[in-house]
XYZ file of C-alpha atoms in Angstrom:
662
model
C 0.392 0.018 -0.063
C 1.568 3.604 -1.254
C 1.965 5.900 1.320
C -0.248 9.251 0.859
C 0.537 11.998 -0.738
C 1.795 15.137 1.648
C -0.687 18.085 1.300
C 1.550 20.261 3.258
C 2.270 23.686 1.155
C 5.978 23.323 -0.535
C 8.052 26.090 -0.867
C 8.469 27.135 -3.784
C 11.687 28.855 -3.124
C 13.408 25.761 -2.248
C 12.921 23.522 -5.375
C 14.488 20.359 -3.509
C 12.852 20.627 -0.180
C 10.520 18.198 1.141
C 6.794 18.954 1.858
C 6.393 16.191 3.926
C 5.554 16.875 7.697
C 8.462 16.617 10.060
C 10.968 16.139 7.154
C 14.169 17.837 7.886
C 15.498 20.147 5.471
C 18.977 19.350 3.838
C 21.889 21.657 4.829
C 22.633 22.116 0.920
C 19.900 23.270 -1.232
C 19.889 20.480 -3.771
C 20.363 21.667 -7.706
C 17.374 20.235 -9.767
C 18.569 17.689 -12.327
C 19.270 18.792 -15.655
C 16.029 17.847 -18.141
C 16.721 15.864 -20.587
C 15.108 17.543 -24.493
C 12.218 16.078 -24.881
C 11.465 14.702 -21.260
C 8.655 14.867 -19.817
C 8.467 16.686 -16.620
C 7.711 14.986 -13.747
C 4.306 15.436 -11.785
C 5.568 16.539 -8.587
C 7.864 18.757 -10.249
C 10.899 17.953 -7.516
C 11.947 14.391 -8.731
C 11.332 11.232 -6.812
C 12.703 12.454 -3.292
C 9.281 14.564 -2.811
C 7.088 11.168 -2.348
C 8.184 7.466 -1.519
C 10.419 8.465 0.962
C 11.027 5.836 3.814
C 11.054 8.177 6.702
C 8.051 7.465 9.210
C 6.707 9.074 12.412
C 7.802 6.761 15.546
C 5.606 7.152 18.054
C 7.036 7.367 21.567
C 8.476 4.412 22.933
C 9.309 3.366 18.959
C 5.848 1.871 18.187
C 4.482 3.025 14.620
C 1.298 4.784 14.612
C -1.652 3.063 13.289
C -2.761 6.251 11.280
C -1.362 9.440 10.366
C -1.765 12.254 13.013
C -2.721 15.982 11.517
C 0.512 17.794 10.139
C 1.705 20.596 12.161
C 1.783 23.779 10.593
C 4.524 25.073 8.396
C 7.243 27.079 9.910
C 7.444 30.836 8.267
C 9.108 31.031 5.174
C 12.452 32.836 5.623
C 13.058 36.276 4.043
C 14.097 36.997 1.022
C 16.982 39.077 0.279
C 18.596 40.774 -2.312
C 21.681 39.289 -3.587
C 24.364 42.798 -3.206
C 26.784 42.923 -5.426
C 29.520 45.417 -4.723
C 29.794 48.370 -7.368
C 32.063 51.278 -8.212
C 31.790 53.820 -5.304
C 33.950 56.595 -7.189
C 31.431 56.748 -9.967
C 28.684 57.381 -7.578
C 30.502 60.057 -5.595
C 31.311 61.794 -9.024
C 28.038 61.683 -10.202
C 26.578 63.164 -6.419
C 29.221 65.909 -6.862
C 28.204 67.021 -10.121
C 24.352 67.292 -9.158
C 25.566 69.341 -6.094
C 27.650 71.330 -8.373
C 24.703 72.294 -10.903
C 22.684 72.935 -7.766
C 24.931 75.459 -6.333
C 25.492 77.259 -9.859
C 21.443 78.016 -10.408
C 21.281 79.354 -6.859
C 24.227 81.172 -7.619
C 22.803 82.390 -10.820
C 19.394 83.043 -9.451
C 21.103 85.273 -6.599
C 22.663 86.758 -9.076
C 20.045 87.611 -11.213
C 17.796 89.065 -7.980
C 21.057 91.046 -6.524
C 22.863 92.733 -9.365
C 20.400 92.425 -12.461
C 17.022 92.917 -10.917
C 17.975 94.227 -7.703
C 16.004 97.630 -8.162
C 13.066 95.776 -9.452
C 12.773 93.505 -6.483
C 13.370 96.599 -4.243
C 10.725 98.396 -5.554
C 8.291 95.267 -5.267
C 9.006 95.166 -1.716
C 8.575 98.723 -0.943
C 5.342 98.485 -2.791
C 4.116 95.898 0.238
C 4.202 98.514 2.037
C 3.099 101.345 0.308
C -0.715 102.344 -0.284
C -2.004 104.904 -2.886
C -4.283 107.862 -2.077
C -5.934 110.955 -3.411
C -4.275 114.471 -3.216
C -6.788 117.160 -2.799
C -7.690 119.511 -5.810
C -8.821 122.634 -5.998
C -12.495 122.674 -6.772
C -14.015 125.081 -9.239
C -15.097 128.412 -8.585
C -18.873 129.132 -9.214
C -19.460 133.012 -10.402
C -21.882 135.526 -11.994
C -21.443 136.891 -15.406
C -18.753 139.269 -13.848
C -16.593 136.749 -12.572
C -17.992 137.687 -8.996
C -17.696 134.478 -6.619
C -20.722 132.947 -5.172
C -18.684 129.649 -4.033
C -14.817 129.272 -3.948
C -12.227 126.982 -2.805
C -9.612 128.615 -0.426
C -6.210 126.904 0.535
C -5.652 125.440 4.224
C -3.360 123.206 5.642
C -4.288 119.931 7.943
C -1.583 119.745 10.958
C -0.834 116.239 11.996
C 2.027 114.857 14.215
C 4.139 111.452 13.898
C 4.485 110.343 17.516
C 7.514 108.264 16.992
C 9.275 111.232 15.467
C 8.860 113.676 18.743
C 11.677 114.603 20.756
C 11.289 113.524 24.129
C 12.824 117.121 25.709
C 10.195 118.940 22.732
C 6.930 116.886 23.843
C 5.759 119.340 26.393
C 6.569 122.389 24.110
C 4.967 120.810 21.468
C 1.552 120.364 22.789
C 1.574 124.019 24.500
C 2.146 125.425 21.104
C -0.427 123.137 19.459
C -3.034 124.017 22.043
C -2.625 127.680 22.163
C -2.488 128.122 18.172
C -5.463 126.468 17.143
C -7.564 126.496 20.286
C -7.564 123.327 20.789
C -8.313 121.001 23.996
C -4.895 120.092 25.789
C -5.898 116.029 26.889
C -6.769 115.517 23.620
C -3.613 117.144 21.635
C -1.438 115.173 24.521
C -3.365 111.681 23.383
C -2.213 112.390 20.185
C 1.308 113.249 20.677
C 1.309 109.986 22.799
C -0.449 107.581 20.582
C 1.581 104.380 20.174
C 2.416 102.685 17.645
C 0.902 105.021 15.661
C 2.625 107.275 12.832
C 0.062 109.866 11.865
C -2.525 111.881 14.140
C -4.332 114.660 12.792
C -4.709 117.776 15.408
C -5.843 120.381 13.402
C -7.930 121.304 10.030
C -8.699 124.072 7.872
C -5.797 125.979 9.367
C -4.563 128.954 7.520
C -1.190 128.405 5.558
C -0.210 131.763 7.515
C -0.705 130.387 10.715
C 0.779 127.248 9.909
C 3.861 128.825 8.193
C 4.678 130.623 11.890
C 4.260 126.736 13.612
C 6.507 125.254 10.978
C 9.363 128.218 11.476
C 9.463 126.874 15.710
C 11.361 124.179 14.318
C 9.632 121.419 16.401
C 9.952 117.600 16.032
C 7.510 115.218 14.624
C 4.877 117.923 13.669
C 3.873 118.561 9.547
C 1.106 119.473 7.511
C -0.640 118.486 4.659
C -2.461 120.886 1.713
C -6.276 120.887 1.587
C -9.073 123.209 0.497
C -12.020 124.411 1.985
C -15.289 125.482 0.803
C -16.082 129.016 1.185
C -19.526 130.860 0.200
C -19.281 134.733 0.670
C -21.691 136.259 2.735
C -25.260 137.450 1.672
C -25.444 136.824 -2.150
C -28.757 135.727 -2.362
C -27.768 132.532 -4.159
C -27.980 130.033 -1.387
C -30.836 127.861 -2.508
C -29.613 128.154 -6.192
C -25.932 127.254 -5.781
C -26.150 124.589 -2.755
C -23.171 123.372 -0.733
C -20.594 120.684 -0.746
C -20.429 117.786 2.176
C -17.505 116.905 4.313
C -15.951 114.903 1.499
C -15.674 117.662 -1.269
C -18.914 116.666 -3.189
C -21.650 118.954 -4.424
C -24.800 117.820 -2.042
C -27.349 120.394 -3.220
C -28.031 122.960 -5.832
C -25.312 123.780 -8.314
C -22.530 122.500 -6.354
C -24.374 119.194 -7.253
C -25.257 119.329 -10.827
C -22.110 120.580 -11.665
C -19.872 118.615 -9.564
C -18.199 116.597 -12.637
C -17.215 120.007 -13.921
C -15.870 121.955 -10.994
C -14.468 119.068 -8.812
C -11.251 118.460 -10.938
C -9.387 115.431 -10.880
C -7.650 114.531 -7.335
C -3.762 113.994 -7.432
C -2.262 110.669 -6.330
C 0.245 110.265 -3.968
C 1.975 106.566 -2.133
C 2.064 106.428 1.814
C 4.105 104.118 3.524
C 1.684 101.695 5.873
C 3.004 100.060 8.781
C 2.230 96.619 10.199
C -0.276 97.939 12.254
C -2.030 99.524 9.167
C -1.037 103.367 10.422
C 0.035 105.832 7.873
C 3.841 107.360 7.931
C 3.229 110.460 6.247
C 6.517 111.515 5.468
C 7.711 108.278 3.268
C 6.004 107.440 -0.112
C 6.024 110.003 -3.024
C 3.727 111.860 -5.839
C 2.027 109.246 -8.634
C 0.040 111.979 -10.168
C -0.395 115.944 -9.898
C -3.875 116.859 -9.171
C -6.159 118.849 -11.760
C -8.087 121.459 -10.765
C -11.534 121.845 -11.621
C -13.144 124.128 -14.430
C -14.808 127.568 -12.813
C -18.461 127.884 -13.996
C -19.833 131.721 -14.732
C -23.638 131.686 -14.635
C -25.897 134.191 -16.058
C -26.403 135.865 -12.672
C -26.219 139.481 -11.840
C -24.987 139.531 -8.536
C -26.094 142.928 -7.154
C -29.473 141.826 -8.699
C -29.627 138.545 -6.691
C -28.685 139.846 -3.956
C -31.582 142.836 -4.182
C -33.642 140.144 -5.047
C -33.088 138.031 -2.268
C -33.387 140.982 0.297
C -36.846 142.275 -1.423
C -38.449 139.196 -1.103
C -37.436 138.360 2.363
C -38.860 141.414 3.382
C -42.065 141.054 1.859
C -42.537 137.707 3.063
C -42.137 138.720 6.794
C -44.100 141.501 6.309
C -47.169 139.885 4.975
C -46.445 136.612 7.030
C -46.142 134.393 4.504
C -44.958 130.636 4.184
C -42.378 131.522 1.599
C -41.989 133.009 -1.736
C -39.786 133.032 -5.239
C -38.612 135.757 -7.356
C -37.231 135.599 -10.962
C -35.479 137.945 -13.099
C -34.862 136.842 -17.198
C -33.747 139.135 -20.004
C -35.492 139.189 -23.526
C -32.806 136.234 -24.507
C -34.391 133.914 -21.296
C -31.016 134.224 -19.290
C -31.397 133.901 -15.996
C -30.253 137.105 -14.025
C -31.721 136.314 -10.151
C -33.479 133.799 -8.581
C -34.231 134.270 -5.407
C -36.150 131.893 -2.843
C -37.332 132.486 0.593
C -37.162 131.314 3.496
C -33.213 129.856 2.551
C -30.237 129.316 4.868
C -26.471 129.552 5.579
C -24.376 127.269 3.673
C -21.585 127.447 5.788
C -23.533 126.073 8.324
C -26.177 123.880 7.345
C -26.639 122.160 11.182
C -29.523 124.429 11.726
C -31.579 123.328 8.415
C -32.535 120.632 6.575
C -34.071 119.591 2.658
C -36.716 121.742 3.094
C -34.318 124.711 3.524
C -32.284 123.533 1.122
C -34.779 123.190 -2.009
C -35.169 125.939 -4.868
C -38.487 126.887 -4.385
C -38.448 129.092 -8.237
C -38.143 125.400 -9.705
C -39.118 123.060 -7.169
C -42.097 124.501 -5.743
C -45.527 124.439 -7.874
C -48.950 126.203 -7.704
C -51.667 126.932 -10.108
C -50.921 129.948 -11.836
C -54.200 131.954 -11.314
C -55.112 134.926 -13.914
C -51.120 134.834 -14.763
C -51.885 131.981 -17.204
C -54.819 134.466 -18.573
C -52.193 135.953 -21.432
C -51.785 132.207 -22.787
C -55.540 131.843 -23.272
C -55.525 135.478 -25.282
C -52.390 134.510 -27.068
C -54.220 131.293 -28.457
C -57.313 133.314 -29.610
C -55.322 136.358 -31.134
C -53.240 134.126 -32.973
C -55.728 131.730 -34.389
C -57.540 135.031 -35.547
C -60.703 134.245 -33.293
C -60.782 137.558 -31.916
C -59.090 140.919 -31.597
C -58.054 142.904 -28.949
C -60.889 145.208 -29.737
C -63.761 142.602 -29.574
C -66.738 143.388 -27.232
C -67.912 140.961 -25.307
C -70.744 141.003 -22.985
C -69.255 139.872 -19.714
C -72.024 139.845 -16.443
C -70.443 138.951 -12.773
C -71.185 135.491 -12.457
C -71.360 132.416 -15.441
C -73.044 129.350 -14.816
C -70.844 126.066 -16.703
C -72.427 122.838 -16.119
C -72.413 122.248 -12.891
C -70.361 124.961 -11.541
C -71.029 128.738 -11.097
C -67.821 131.180 -12.213
C -67.668 134.416 -11.075
C -64.915 137.839 -11.402
C -63.372 138.793 -8.482
C -65.125 141.988 -7.791
C -69.067 142.449 -8.622
C -68.998 145.228 -11.714
C -72.470 144.032 -13.005
C -72.942 142.883 -16.858
C -70.455 144.854 -18.639
C -69.533 145.399 -22.135
C -65.584 144.775 -22.602
C -62.941 144.779 -24.886
C -60.222 141.785 -24.799
C -58.289 144.820 -23.773
C -60.482 145.432 -20.923
C -61.203 141.655 -20.152
C -57.538 141.416 -19.913
C -56.909 144.835 -17.772
C -59.723 143.955 -15.057
C -58.696 140.516 -15.002
C -62.396 139.003 -15.572
C -62.740 135.498 -15.589
C -66.114 135.507 -16.726
C -64.706 137.294 -20.083
C -61.820 135.090 -20.491
C -63.891 131.939 -20.316
C -66.221 133.371 -23.190
C -62.662 133.541 -25.107
C -61.367 129.906 -24.423
C -64.958 128.230 -25.604
C -63.986 129.893 -28.855
C -60.472 128.447 -28.767
C -61.028 125.116 -27.310
C -59.199 122.808 -25.245
C -57.263 121.043 -28.003
C -55.798 124.380 -29.184
C -55.412 126.083 -25.838
C -53.355 122.770 -24.438
C -51.158 123.039 -27.603
C -50.574 126.636 -26.328
C -49.787 126.004 -22.890
C -47.452 123.430 -24.104
C -45.804 125.476 -26.854
C -45.203 128.255 -23.928
C -43.665 125.680 -21.601
C -45.990 124.913 -19.325
C -46.220 120.809 -18.322
C -42.539 120.133 -19.074
C -38.969 120.889 -17.637
C -37.563 124.294 -17.971
C -34.865 122.938 -19.532
C -32.370 124.055 -17.175
C -32.007 121.120 -15.478
C -31.698 122.311 -11.507
C -32.076 119.563 -9.244
C -35.528 119.195 -7.477
C -37.181 120.754 -10.440
C -40.729 119.999 -10.560
C -43.037 120.319 -14.033
C -45.876 120.957 -12.644
C -49.355 119.283 -13.834
C -50.951 119.687 -17.368
C -53.315 116.906 -18.297
C -54.047 115.839 -21.948
C -56.593 117.820 -23.308
C -58.689 114.218 -24.009
C -59.046 113.908 -20.121
C -60.599 117.371 -19.327
C -64.350 117.216 -18.015
C -66.882 119.210 -18.437
C -65.379 122.621 -16.398
C -61.513 121.568 -16.996
C -61.679 124.262 -19.840
C -62.993 127.294 -17.919
C -60.685 126.566 -15.035
C -57.607 126.293 -16.937
C -58.246 129.184 -18.711
C -58.360 131.402 -16.033
C -55.355 129.291 -14.499
C -56.892 126.419 -11.855
C -56.537 122.587 -12.830
C -52.905 123.000 -13.479
C -49.544 123.742 -11.800
C -46.581 125.703 -12.748
C -43.341 126.923 -10.936
C -41.972 130.053 -11.081
C -39.573 129.572 -13.534
C -42.073 128.534 -16.089
C -44.465 131.351 -15.948
C -41.671 133.919 -15.809
C -40.349 132.542 -19.046
C -44.051 132.678 -20.599
C -44.055 136.398 -20.050
C -40.191 136.233 -21.548
C -41.528 134.934 -24.760
C -44.145 137.797 -25.278
C -41.558 140.207 -24.690
C -39.487 138.782 -26.945
C -41.484 139.224 -29.889
C -43.326 135.906 -29.371
C -40.062 133.693 -29.649
C -39.435 131.172 -26.789
C -35.642 130.547 -26.022
C -34.288 127.590 -24.326
C -33.248 129.558 -21.015
C -29.725 129.561 -19.732
C -28.235 129.800 -16.343
C -24.615 128.921 -17.185
C -23.221 131.277 -19.559
C -20.041 129.093 -19.878
C -16.743 127.546 -18.437
C -13.304 128.631 -17.411
C -10.540 126.396 -17.304
C -7.207 126.534 -14.866
C -5.456 128.920 -17.418
C -8.318 131.169 -17.785
C -9.934 130.304 -21.040
C -13.510 130.851 -21.302
C -15.798 128.477 -23.482
C -19.213 129.894 -23.412
C -22.352 127.248 -23.356
C -24.244 125.678 -26.797
C -26.340 128.537 -28.463
C -29.914 128.314 -27.354
C -32.903 126.915 -29.645
C -35.567 129.301 -30.546
C -39.197 128.494 -31.338
C -41.522 131.063 -32.542
C -44.786 130.405 -30.676
C -47.022 133.190 -31.659
C -46.409 136.252 -34.420
C -45.058 139.661 -33.365
C -48.136 141.302 -34.191
C -49.690 138.744 -31.592
C -47.097 139.377 -29.061
C -47.464 143.504 -29.473
C -51.208 143.525 -28.679
C -50.485 141.313 -25.909
C -48.225 143.680 -24.531
C -50.540 146.376 -24.674
C -53.053 144.112 -23.121
C -50.447 143.474 -20.209
C -49.758 147.519 -20.083
C -53.329 148.070 -19.694
C -53.049 146.043 -16.207
C -50.852 148.962 -14.558
C -53.247 151.311 -15.630
C -55.199 153.359 -13.284
C -58.190 150.992 -14.828
C -56.504 147.777 -13.930
C -55.507 145.260 -11.151
C -52.202 146.231 -10.392
C -51.357 150.600 -10.822
C -49.277 149.296 -7.947
C -46.742 148.092 -10.215
C -45.878 151.259 -12.489
C -42.415 152.649 -12.293
C -41.936 156.472 -13.026
C -40.145 157.099 -16.279
C -40.805 153.418 -17.945
C -43.757 152.170 -19.215
C -44.691 148.345 -17.350
C -46.741 145.894 -18.489
C -47.906 143.100 -16.359
C -50.513 140.522 -14.577
C -51.882 139.734 -11.647
C -52.600 136.205 -10.065
C -54.370 135.102 -7.120
C -55.338 131.467 -7.055
C -56.547 129.126 -3.836
C -54.017 127.031 -2.413
C -54.208 122.808 -2.864
C -54.172 120.962 0.216
C -51.438 118.226 -0.721
C -53.409 115.729 2.030
C -56.734 116.470 0.775
C -56.633 117.000 -3.064
C -59.162 119.651 -2.340
C -58.988 123.994 -1.779
C -57.559 124.771 1.330
C -60.110 127.391 2.600
C -58.551 131.302 3.117
C -55.158 130.041 1.719
C -53.654 131.761 -1.666
C -51.021 132.199 -3.906
C -50.520 135.902 -5.203
C -48.019 136.536 -8.183
C -47.095 139.223 -10.599
C -45.646 138.746 -13.658
C -44.771 141.597 -15.768
C -41.697 143.070 -18.177
C -40.362 146.569 -18.728
C -40.364 148.848 -20.883
C -43.503 147.745 -22.655
C -42.475 149.347 -26.014
C -38.619 148.058 -26.119
C -39.009 144.861 -23.602
C -35.752 144.309 -21.675
C -36.717 142.655 -18.197
C -38.855 140.229 -16.924
C -39.211 140.002 -13.328
C -41.566 137.099 -11.681
C -43.120 137.299 -8.227
C -44.720 134.362 -5.773
C -45.912 134.894 -2.592
C -47.092 131.297 -0.831
C -49.983 132.084 1.365
C -49.430 135.730 2.418
C -51.826 136.623 5.532
C -54.631 139.112 4.668
C -53.150 140.974 1.822
C -53.591 138.009 -0.356
C -54.457 139.647 -4.001
C -51.415 139.399 -6.583
C -51.761 142.933 -7.207
C -51.560 143.992 -3.824
C -49.303 141.493 -2.079
C -46.953 140.959 -5.331
C -47.285 144.030 -7.172
C -44.976 146.263 -4.772
C -42.029 143.571 -4.740
C -42.269 143.280 -8.578
C -41.864 147.278 -8.315
C -39.309 147.226 -5.567
C -36.696 144.721 -7.930
C -37.895 146.082 -11.252
C -36.914 149.610 -10.851
C -33.513 148.138 -8.923
C -33.193 146.060 -12.104
C -33.231 149.169 -15.048
C -30.841 151.199 -13.048
C -28.560 148.255 -12.353
C -28.451 146.971 -16.151
C -28.529 150.506 -17.120
C -32.045 150.138 -19.054
C -32.863 153.994 -20.193
C -36.248 155.412 -19.611
C -39.006 155.153 -21.954
C -39.299 157.988 -24.302
C -42.444 156.943 -25.591
C -46.176 157.420 -24.206
C -48.498 154.859 -23.906
C -51.262 154.435 -26.545
C -54.712 154.846 -25.864
C -56.624 151.206 -25.696
C -60.104 151.034 -25.542
C -61.257 148.995 -22.184
C -64.984 149.548 -22.914
C -67.353 149.115 -25.432
C -68.486 153.017 -25.181
C -65.175 154.552 -25.205
C -63.388 155.607 -28.097
C -60.018 154.243 -29.233
C -57.233 156.867 -29.715
């Protein structure tokens, strides 16, 4: 009976080892017999020594086992070891040395490049890590009147600072005393800034005059310096605060022309680099100039400085006298150049702490109101231009007129009158004007209102401007036509109505209004504004007829004899309108807007003045309340602008049917 096969694993690394359990490995590895060519391999792959061995395990006492006992686990195979073959160390040393030399040469070359050829570049890059670019203030342009007198200008000042690390210890107390005394500062605050650590930059005084800084600098104290800055200054009592506006603490225009023209006035700030320490504080003595600041351009207005001041004063006195809520005055010439634009109440531009947005608003363009009878000139212009009537046409004018569900009345009960169109305008008859408007019609009247510039921006593009309300004629209800014809049911601002009368005074040609005459660059070269557009609204004949009607208003038979000026022929129109309550949308009982608009000399117009008083107490009719202000300002304007007195007498104008013309 053959022996059972050995099931234990063979060590493939030892070809001659026996796989039987308990067999002892030979002391020397046996070589595998060379296989003859073509011989088949043996099944065991290790010769016959792996099988048929007569070795047997023997029990203790020499007894053979009756059966095969379980084989114990094989011992762990020995670790493989790579055969070490000694090489040539000289070659390896040479190779390693060559590599080290190459690395050293690379480092040396890079170091030479950095420190030799590119030293300045890397030094600049390192410095830039510590530098920060800041703005250098520039000189803001002036706002001046037509003659170059400033309404707003910038003056050079100094911001004084200390560098605590540069202050010499033995000069510390003297420096603090000088700063406190010269600039009226608190000693504790100055001392804290001088001793601040680790700061390198502490501002101690602003808006210091150059002269005061020179005196301080001449003391030669360490650690103190100054930077150039600019302070915006508004000459006292120019009367143009609401128009000109002001700048904020950062130097940008916030209100009025300062805000609207900021891009022109501001210029371009310069750039400077300052070194910044680890704690983020600036080291003002370090760094350098990057770019020079470019001054802003001056803006020259069409305003006359004297006339602006006078208009503001006259308006303020009348508002206070009548205890009105406020008012506006606009003065222009026939070319629609604004010569004065006053508003009251106003504020002090150099100290806005006691004022607010309502005070900063320019009421001449921002406040709207119903124009009342000053709008009747447009109704008359439409009828004359459309050949629907003539100045001599007579109308039967009762005291009251029923129109649909509403009754319209004249301001004074003269009974039923037979008035010409001249008389209707002179006496400001509501009923007579409504009869003329019936002939004109809503579509034609709306067209002329638009052509005269109502219901749309003036073109001045001033901040806060309100265009007013003029509804489409298709939306007019039954009583809208008569209401609009006498100046109710629409709203305007003071400048719009001034331009209506300027168009009549300019022979019926409307000119795009101007407030900015041009700009002046830092070299003093003046660049005028673009020429304005001109549009004919009514013919010269119609304009002349309207001028005569308006001149009749200031006659003894008219509603505003208070507006007459000795030596000059004056044309104008009064207006009295109820005021709307913005909360309810209804008229406020007892609240009125009094207006007067006119021009002089009537035969050869030069100047136009519009006066608006909001809610004056007791005296609220346009002729009585606003007429005297018109007279005062127009008289001053004629003298200021050196307009010669009128050398003609006004023609006789027939107001009533029974009167003879001429």
